[in-house]
XYZ file of C-alpha atoms in Angstrom:
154
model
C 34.155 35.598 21.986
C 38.097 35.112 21.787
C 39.646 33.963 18.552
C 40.036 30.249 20.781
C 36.934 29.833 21.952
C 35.664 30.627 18.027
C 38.122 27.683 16.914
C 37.158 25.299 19.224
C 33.410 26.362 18.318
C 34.117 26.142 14.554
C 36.215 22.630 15.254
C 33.620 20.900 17.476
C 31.215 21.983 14.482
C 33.174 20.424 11.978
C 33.774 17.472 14.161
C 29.815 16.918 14.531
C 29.222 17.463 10.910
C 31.330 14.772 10.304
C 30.296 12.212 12.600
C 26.684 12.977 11.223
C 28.269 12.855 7.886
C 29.852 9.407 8.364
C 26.670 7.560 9.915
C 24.198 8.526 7.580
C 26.747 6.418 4.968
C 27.075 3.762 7.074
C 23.813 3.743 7.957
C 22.860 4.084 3.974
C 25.277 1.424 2.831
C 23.550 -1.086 5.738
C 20.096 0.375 3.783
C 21.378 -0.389 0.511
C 23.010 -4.021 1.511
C 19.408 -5.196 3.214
C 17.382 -4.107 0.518
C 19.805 -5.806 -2.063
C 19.744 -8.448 0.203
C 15.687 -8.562 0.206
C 15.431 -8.423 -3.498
C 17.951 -11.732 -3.518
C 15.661 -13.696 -0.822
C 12.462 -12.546 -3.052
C 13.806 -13.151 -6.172
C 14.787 -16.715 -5.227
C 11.224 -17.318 -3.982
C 9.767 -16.223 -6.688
C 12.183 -17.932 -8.865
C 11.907 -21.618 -7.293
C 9.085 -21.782 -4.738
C 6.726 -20.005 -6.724
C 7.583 -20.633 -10.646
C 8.977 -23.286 -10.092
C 6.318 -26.009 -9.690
C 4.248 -23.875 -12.375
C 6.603 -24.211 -14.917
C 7.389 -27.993 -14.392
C 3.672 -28.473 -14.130
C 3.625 -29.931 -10.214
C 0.168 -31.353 -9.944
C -0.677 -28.758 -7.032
C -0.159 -25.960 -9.472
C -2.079 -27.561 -12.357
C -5.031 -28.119 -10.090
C -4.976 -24.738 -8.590
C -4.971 -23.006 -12.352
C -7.686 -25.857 -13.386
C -10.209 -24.489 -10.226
C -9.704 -20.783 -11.520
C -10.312 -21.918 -15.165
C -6.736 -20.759 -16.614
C -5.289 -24.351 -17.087
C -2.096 -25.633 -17.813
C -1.850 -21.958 -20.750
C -2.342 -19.966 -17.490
C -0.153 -21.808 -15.462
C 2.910 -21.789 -17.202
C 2.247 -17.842 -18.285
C 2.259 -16.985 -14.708
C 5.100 -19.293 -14.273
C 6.920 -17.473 -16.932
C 5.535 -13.930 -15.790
C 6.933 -14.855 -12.266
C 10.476 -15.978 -13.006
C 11.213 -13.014 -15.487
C 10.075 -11.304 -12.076
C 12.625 -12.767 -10.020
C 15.382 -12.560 -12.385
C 14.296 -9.140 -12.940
C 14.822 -8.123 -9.136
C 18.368 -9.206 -10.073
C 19.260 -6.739 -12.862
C 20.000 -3.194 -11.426
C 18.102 -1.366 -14.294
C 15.172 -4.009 -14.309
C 14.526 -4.024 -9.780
C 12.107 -1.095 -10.162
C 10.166 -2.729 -13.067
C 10.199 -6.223 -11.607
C 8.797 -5.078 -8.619
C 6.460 -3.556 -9.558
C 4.940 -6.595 -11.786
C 5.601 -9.075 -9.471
C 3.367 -6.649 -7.398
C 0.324 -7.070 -10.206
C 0.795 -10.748 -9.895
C 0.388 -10.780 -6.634
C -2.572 -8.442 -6.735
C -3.896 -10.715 -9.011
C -3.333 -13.753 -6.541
C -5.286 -11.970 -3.977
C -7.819 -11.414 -6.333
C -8.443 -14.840 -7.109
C -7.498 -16.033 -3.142
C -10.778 -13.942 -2.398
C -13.287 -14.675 -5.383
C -12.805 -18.782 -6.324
C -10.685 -19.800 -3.176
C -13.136 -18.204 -0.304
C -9.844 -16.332 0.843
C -7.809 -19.254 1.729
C -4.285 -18.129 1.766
C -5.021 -14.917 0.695
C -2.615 -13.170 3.271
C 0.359 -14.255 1.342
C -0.040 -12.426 -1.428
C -0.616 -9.263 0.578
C 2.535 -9.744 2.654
C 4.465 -9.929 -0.754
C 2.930 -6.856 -1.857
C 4.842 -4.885 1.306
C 8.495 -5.096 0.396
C 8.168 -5.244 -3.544
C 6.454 -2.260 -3.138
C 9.271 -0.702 -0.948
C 11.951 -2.065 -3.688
C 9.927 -0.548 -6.266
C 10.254 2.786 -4.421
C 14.093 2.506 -3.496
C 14.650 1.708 -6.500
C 12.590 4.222 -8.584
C 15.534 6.301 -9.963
C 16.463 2.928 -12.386
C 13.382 4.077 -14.047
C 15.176 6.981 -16.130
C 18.011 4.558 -17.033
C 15.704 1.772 -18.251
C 13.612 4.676 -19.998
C 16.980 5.741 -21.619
C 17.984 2.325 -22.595
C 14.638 1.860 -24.290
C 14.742 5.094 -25.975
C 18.168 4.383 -27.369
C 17.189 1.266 -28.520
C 13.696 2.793 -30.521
């Protein structure tokens, strides 16, 4: 092989590594800016169609929590739980956490969904579970911060 035909091999490497190079960013900067963008659309369910009516005691909530036998104590604990959740998903250190709580609740929902509501909307819960378990993943490496964080403040 001729010193130009090496050059042109080496360059046409170096031009491929660098195309790869460049759409694996853009490609994980679009990741990155729909899962942010995810955890925003979650977090404001969670924040006003879900704790909403639990924490300003909507009759539809109250009922539901009277049928399971939590009452009002229940409901606005799960209200609470629910939008520390959703504020949560907001806070960089706090997405992996959050997550992974408001992925408890919603176990907990299904739960419940099954046993005292004969499974009656019990699908939502279990669609919820899906990408609050993939934010809790992408977001795992917050963990060690938060971890830090706590152990600094011990």
């Amino acid at each position: 092989m001729s010193e130009t035909t090496a050059s042109v091999a080496a360059a046409a490497s170096t031009a491929r590594r660098a195309v790869v190079a460049e759409s694996a960013g853009g490609r994980g900067r679009r990741a990155r800016t729909a899962l942010r963008g995810l955890q925003i659309v979650l977090a404001l369910f969670f924040g006003i169609a879900s704790a909403l009516p639990k924490l300003i005691g909507h009759s539809t909530a109250a009922e539901i929590f009277d049928e399971i036998g939590w009452g009002s104590v229940g409901m606005y604990g799960v209200g609470v739980l629910e939008l520390a959740g959703a504020i949560g998903l907001l806070v960089p250190v706090l997405q992996s956490v959050a997550a992974l709580g408001l992925g408890g609740l919603m176990a907990g929902a299904f739960f419940f969904q099954m046993t005292v509501f004969d499974g009656e909307n019990a699908a939502t819960p279990l669609i919820l579970v899906v990408p609050l378990a993939l934010i809790a993943w992408a977001r795992r490496d917050r963990n060690a911060q938060l971890l830090r964080l706590v152990r600094r403040g011990a």
